[in-house]
Amino acid sequence: MKIATPLSRGLLSYLPSVFAMSLSIAGIGLHGQAHALAVDSELVLLVDVSRSGLSQRQFSTLMDAYAASFSSSEVIDSIQSGTTGRIAVSLMFYGDTSVQQVGIPWMSIGNASDAAAFATLANNLTKPVSGRASAPAPALAAATQSFGTETGGASNGFESTLQIIDVAAASVPNRRNSAGVAAAGDAAIASGVDLINTVALGGPARSAAIADFYTTNVVGSSLPGVEPSVTTSRFNATLDNVLTASVTENVGMALTVVPEPDAALGVLSGIGLLLARRRRA
């Protein structure tokens, strides 16, 4: 029979250190969680830079349009209407299968100063080198992973109720890969992305073909009553307005999907949406 014996003096002297170490480890975990900034939504701008899609001039026009749209009063007002009054944004380029490149890392936008900082970064970006064909499938996977804990990845420093991908597509991918692209879009939604929208860029015939491909294979929504959108635009003076409307719609989605009459109801609504999404997964 084993008889319980008093702890030795050496072990007793060691316990305070173990206890202190345990508190320290717990503190590190809480400290890491505290670093995640709450925002209303996280938005990845996924930009097609394949050689068959964007010329250097068109790339500059598109970056200028993003800078102008985020600096617009419509977008800033929409952001500030949210519960936290800020969103997190990242811009990622995609081209052929070897190109999934972050242009602007995750950053918080909550006021005109933040928007101006984003605009400066966008205006100074350099177009990555890519082959002719665009490959949306690996780009969607990379964008999904970048959301962090909400989609099963490592923390990106932000936490939100809604995760949105907005694709600026300038070319039609190889239709032989349609099944793989569609599977990537479905996987993104299943992983926790709430909405994938697309802006199809180019002349009427080109943008119509792009819109058809992305409508069939890419765009999607896991939000009840919210349909994904595909819009078209030329590389001209209307591009600023199209992107401003698209970004405003994406940002304002948090208000539509999760009404926030007060902070308590906002938290409950957010939890309900997250639980519903996990049940779907």
Coordinates of C-alpha atoms in Angstrom, one line a residue:
M1 CA 0.0 0.0 0.0
K2 CA 1.3 3.4 -1.0
I3 CA 1.5 5.8 2.0
A4 CA 1.2 9.5 1.4
T5 CA 4.3 11.3 2.7
P6 CA 4.9 15.0 3.2
L7 CA 6.6 16.8 0.4
S8 CA 10.4 17.1 0.8
R9 CA 11.8 20.5 1.7
G10 CA 13.5 20.7 -1.7
L11 CA 10.3 20.1 -3.6
L12 CA 8.5 22.6 -1.4
S13 CA 11.1 25.2 -2.2
Y14 CA 10.7 24.5 -6.0
L15 CA 6.9 24.9 -6.1
P16 CA 6.8 28.7 -5.8
S17 CA 9.0 28.8 -8.9
V18 CA 6.8 26.4 -10.8
F19 CA 3.7 28.4 -9.8
A20 CA 5.4 31.7 -10.9
M21 CA 6.3 30.1 -14.2
S22 CA 2.7 28.9 -14.7
L23 CA 1.4 32.4 -14.1
S24 CA 4.0 33.8 -16.5
I25 CA 3.0 31.4 -19.3
A26 CA -0.7 32.2 -18.7
G27 CA 0.2 35.9 -18.8
I28 CA 2.0 35.5 -22.1
G29 CA -1.1 33.8 -23.6
L30 CA -3.4 36.6 -22.3
H31 CA -0.9 39.2 -23.5
G32 CA -0.9 37.7 -27.0
Q33 CA -4.6 37.7 -27.1
A34 CA -4.8 41.3 -26.0
H35 CA -2.7 42.3 -29.0
A36 CA -5.5 41.3 -31.4
L37 CA -7.3 44.6 -32.3
A38 CA -11.0 44.3 -32.7
V39 CA -12.3 45.7 -36.0
D40 CA -15.6 45.5 -37.7
S41 CA -14.4 43.6 -40.8
E42 CA -11.2 42.3 -42.4
L43 CA -10.9 42.9 -46.1
V44 CA -8.3 41.4 -48.5
L45 CA -8.0 43.3 -51.8
L46 CA -6.8 40.5 -54.2
V47 CA -5.4 42.1 -57.4
D48 CA -4.7 40.2 -60.7
V49 CA -1.3 41.3 -62.0
S50 CA -0.9 38.6 -64.7
R51 CA 0.8 39.8 -67.8
S52 CA -2.3 39.1 -69.9
G53 CA -4.3 41.2 -67.5
L54 CA -2.7 44.4 -66.5
S55 CA -0.3 46.6 -68.3
Q56 CA 2.0 48.9 -66.3
R57 CA -0.2 51.9 -67.1
Q58 CA -3.3 50.0 -66.1
F59 CA -1.6 48.9 -62.9
S60 CA -0.8 52.5 -61.9
T61 CA -4.4 53.5 -62.8
L62 CA -5.8 50.8 -60.5
M63 CA -3.5 51.6 -57.6
D64 CA -4.4 55.3 -57.9
A65 CA -8.1 54.3 -57.9
Y66 CA -7.7 52.3 -54.7
A67 CA -5.9 55.2 -53.1
A68 CA -8.7 57.6 -54.1
S69 CA -11.5 55.2 -53.0
F70 CA -10.1 54.7 -49.5
S71 CA -9.6 58.4 -49.1
S72 CA -13.2 59.1 -50.1
S73 CA -15.7 60.4 -47.6
E74 CA -18.1 57.6 -48.6
V75 CA -15.7 54.9 -47.5
I76 CA -14.5 56.7 -44.4
D77 CA -18.1 57.4 -43.3
S78 CA -19.0 53.8 -43.8
I79 CA -16.0 52.6 -41.8
Q80 CA -16.7 55.0 -38.9
S81 CA -20.4 53.9 -38.8
G82 CA -19.3 50.5 -37.6
T83 CA -19.2 49.3 -34.0
T84 CA -15.5 49.7 -33.6
G85 CA -15.3 52.4 -36.2
R86 CA -12.4 50.7 -38.0
I87 CA -11.6 47.9 -40.4
A88 CA -8.4 46.0 -41.3
V89 CA -7.2 45.9 -44.9
S90 CA -4.5 44.0 -46.8
L91 CA -3.7 44.1 -50.5
M92 CA -2.4 41.0 -52.2
F93 CA -1.2 40.5 -55.7
Y94 CA -1.7 37.3 -57.7
G95 CA -0.6 36.2 -61.2
D96 CA 0.5 32.8 -62.4
T97 CA 0.8 29.9 -60.0
S98 CA 4.1 31.3 -58.6
V99 CA 2.8 34.8 -57.7
Q100 CA 0.9 35.4 -54.5
Q101 CA 2.6 38.5 -53.1
V102 CA 1.5 40.8 -50.3
G103 CA 1.6 44.4 -51.5
I104 CA 0.2 46.1 -48.3
P105 CA 0.4 44.1 -45.1
W106 CA -2.6 44.1 -42.7
M107 CA -3.3 47.6 -41.4
S108 CA -6.0 49.3 -39.5
I109 CA -8.1 52.1 -41.2
G110 CA -10.4 54.1 -38.9
N111 CA -10.0 57.8 -40.0
A112 CA -8.7 60.0 -42.8
S113 CA -5.1 59.8 -41.5
D114 CA -5.1 56.0 -41.7
A115 CA -6.7 56.2 -45.2
A116 CA -4.0 58.7 -46.3
A117 CA -1.3 56.2 -45.1
F118 CA -3.0 53.4 -47.1
A119 CA -3.2 55.7 -50.2
T120 CA 0.5 56.5 -50.0
L121 CA 1.4 52.8 -49.8
A122 CA -0.9 52.0 -52.8
N123 CA 0.5 54.8 -54.9
N124 CA 4.1 53.6 -54.3
L125 CA 3.5 49.9 -55.1
T126 CA 5.5 48.2 -57.9
K127 CA 3.8 45.7 -60.2
P128 CA 5.1 42.2 -59.6
V129 CA 6.5 40.2 -62.5
S130 CA 4.2 37.4 -63.6
G131 CA 3.5 35.1 -66.5
R132 CA 0.6 35.5 -68.8
A133 CA -2.0 33.2 -67.1
S134 CA -3.7 34.1 -63.9
A135 CA -4.2 31.5 -61.2
P136 CA -6.9 32.4 -58.8
A137 CA -7.0 29.1 -56.9
P138 CA -3.7 29.4 -54.9
A139 CA -4.4 33.2 -54.5
L140 CA -7.7 32.4 -52.8
A141 CA -6.0 29.9 -50.5
A142 CA -3.3 32.4 -49.6
A143 CA -5.9 35.2 -49.0
T144 CA -8.0 32.9 -46.8
Q145 CA -5.0 31.9 -44.7
S146 CA -4.1 35.5 -44.2
F147 CA -7.2 36.3 -42.1
G148 CA -5.6 34.4 -39.3
T149 CA -7.5 32.8 -36.4
E150 CA -10.9 33.3 -38.0
T151 CA -10.0 31.0 -40.9
G152 CA -7.7 28.6 -39.0
G153 CA -4.4 30.4 -39.4
A154 CA -1.9 32.2 -37.2
S155 CA -3.1 35.5 -35.8
N156 CA -2.7 38.5 -38.1
G157 CA -3.2 41.0 -35.3
F158 CA -6.9 41.6 -35.9
E159 CA -10.2 40.0 -34.9
S160 CA -13.5 40.7 -36.7
T161 CA -16.9 39.3 -37.3
L162 CA -16.7 39.4 -41.1
Q163 CA -13.9 38.4 -43.4
I164 CA -14.2 39.6 -47.0
I165 CA -12.2 39.0 -50.2
D166 CA -12.6 41.6 -53.0
V167 CA -11.0 40.4 -56.2
A168 CA -9.9 42.9 -58.9
A169 CA -9.7 40.5 -61.9
A170 CA -8.2 41.7 -65.2
S171 CA -8.0 38.4 -67.2
V172 CA -9.9 35.2 -67.8
P173 CA -8.1 32.2 -66.2
N174 CA -7.5 29.0 -68.2
R175 CA -11.0 27.4 -68.3
R176 CA -9.4 24.0 -68.1
N177 CA -8.7 24.8 -64.5
S178 CA -12.2 25.9 -63.7
A179 CA -12.9 23.0 -61.4
G180 CA -9.8 23.7 -59.3
V181 CA -10.7 27.4 -59.0
A182 CA -14.3 26.6 -58.0
A183 CA -13.0 24.2 -55.4
A184 CA -10.7 26.9 -54.0
G185 CA -13.6 29.4 -53.8
D186 CA -15.7 26.8 -52.0
A187 CA -12.8 26.0 -49.6
A188 CA -12.4 29.7 -48.8
I189 CA -16.1 30.0 -47.7
A190 CA -15.9 26.7 -45.8
S191 CA -12.8 27.9 -43.9
G192 CA -14.6 31.0 -42.6
V193 CA -14.5 33.6 -45.4
D194 CA -17.9 35.3 -45.3
L195 CA -18.0 37.0 -48.7
I196 CA -16.1 36.9 -52.0
N197 CA -16.9 39.7 -54.5
T198 CA -15.2 40.6 -57.8
V199 CA -14.6 43.7 -59.9
A200 CA -14.0 42.6 -63.5
L201 CA -11.7 45.1 -65.3
G202 CA -11.3 45.9 -69.0
G203 CA -13.4 46.8 -72.0
P204 CA -17.0 45.6 -72.5
A205 CA -16.2 42.2 -74.1
R206 CA -13.2 41.4 -71.8
S207 CA -14.9 42.4 -68.6
A208 CA -18.0 40.5 -69.5
A209 CA -16.0 37.3 -70.0
I210 CA -14.1 37.9 -66.7
A211 CA -17.4 38.5 -64.9
D212 CA -18.9 35.3 -66.3
F213 CA -15.9 33.2 -65.1
Y214 CA -15.8 34.7 -61.6
T215 CA -19.5 34.5 -61.2
T216 CA -19.5 30.8 -62.1
N217 CA -16.3 29.8 -60.2
V218 CA -15.2 32.3 -57.5
V219 CA -17.7 34.6 -55.9
G220 CA -19.7 33.3 -52.9
S221 CA -21.3 34.1 -49.6
S222 CA -22.0 32.3 -46.4
L223 CA -24.2 35.1 -45.1
P224 CA -27.9 34.5 -45.1
G225 CA -29.7 36.9 -47.5
V226 CA -26.4 38.4 -48.8
E227 CA -25.6 37.7 -52.4
P228 CA -22.0 38.1 -53.7
S229 CA -21.5 40.7 -56.4
V230 CA -19.6 41.0 -59.7
T231 CA -19.3 44.5 -61.2
T232 CA -17.4 45.6 -64.3
S233 CA -15.3 48.7 -65.0
R234 CA -13.0 50.1 -67.7
F235 CA -9.6 51.6 -66.8
N236 CA -10.9 55.1 -67.0
A237 CA -12.4 57.9 -64.9
T238 CA -15.2 55.7 -63.7
L239 CA -12.9 53.3 -62.0
D240 CA -12.5 55.4 -58.8
N241 CA -16.3 55.4 -58.4
V242 CA -16.7 51.7 -59.1
L243 CA -14.0 50.8 -56.5
T244 CA -15.4 53.4 -54.0
A245 CA -18.9 51.8 -54.3
S246 CA -17.4 48.3 -54.0
V247 CA -15.4 49.1 -50.9
T248 CA -18.2 51.0 -49.3
E249 CA -20.6 48.0 -49.9
N250 CA -18.0 45.6 -48.4
V251 CA -17.4 47.8 -45.4
G252 CA -21.0 48.5 -44.8
M253 CA -21.8 44.8 -44.8
A254 CA -20.9 44.6 -41.1
L255 CA -23.8 47.0 -40.3
T256 CA -26.2 45.1 -42.5
V257 CA -25.4 41.6 -41.2
V258 CA -24.8 42.5 -37.6
P259 CA -27.1 45.3 -36.4
E260 CA -25.5 47.2 -33.5
P261 CA -28.1 49.0 -31.4
D262 CA -25.8 48.9 -28.5
A263 CA -22.5 47.2 -27.5
A264 CA -24.1 44.3 -25.6
L265 CA -26.3 43.3 -28.5
G266 CA -23.4 43.8 -30.9
V267 CA -21.3 41.2 -29.0
L268 CA -24.2 38.8 -28.9
S269 CA -24.9 39.2 -32.6
G270 CA -21.2 38.7 -33.4
I271 CA -21.1 35.5 -31.3
G272 CA -24.3 34.2 -32.9
L273 CA -22.8 34.8 -36.4
L274 CA -19.6 33.0 -35.5
L275 CA -21.4 30.1 -34.0
A276 CA -23.6 29.8 -37.0
R277 CA -20.6 29.8 -39.3
R278 CA -18.8 27.1 -37.2
R279 CA -22.0 25.0 -37.4
R280 CA -21.9 25.3 -41.2
A281 CA -18.3 24.3 -41.3

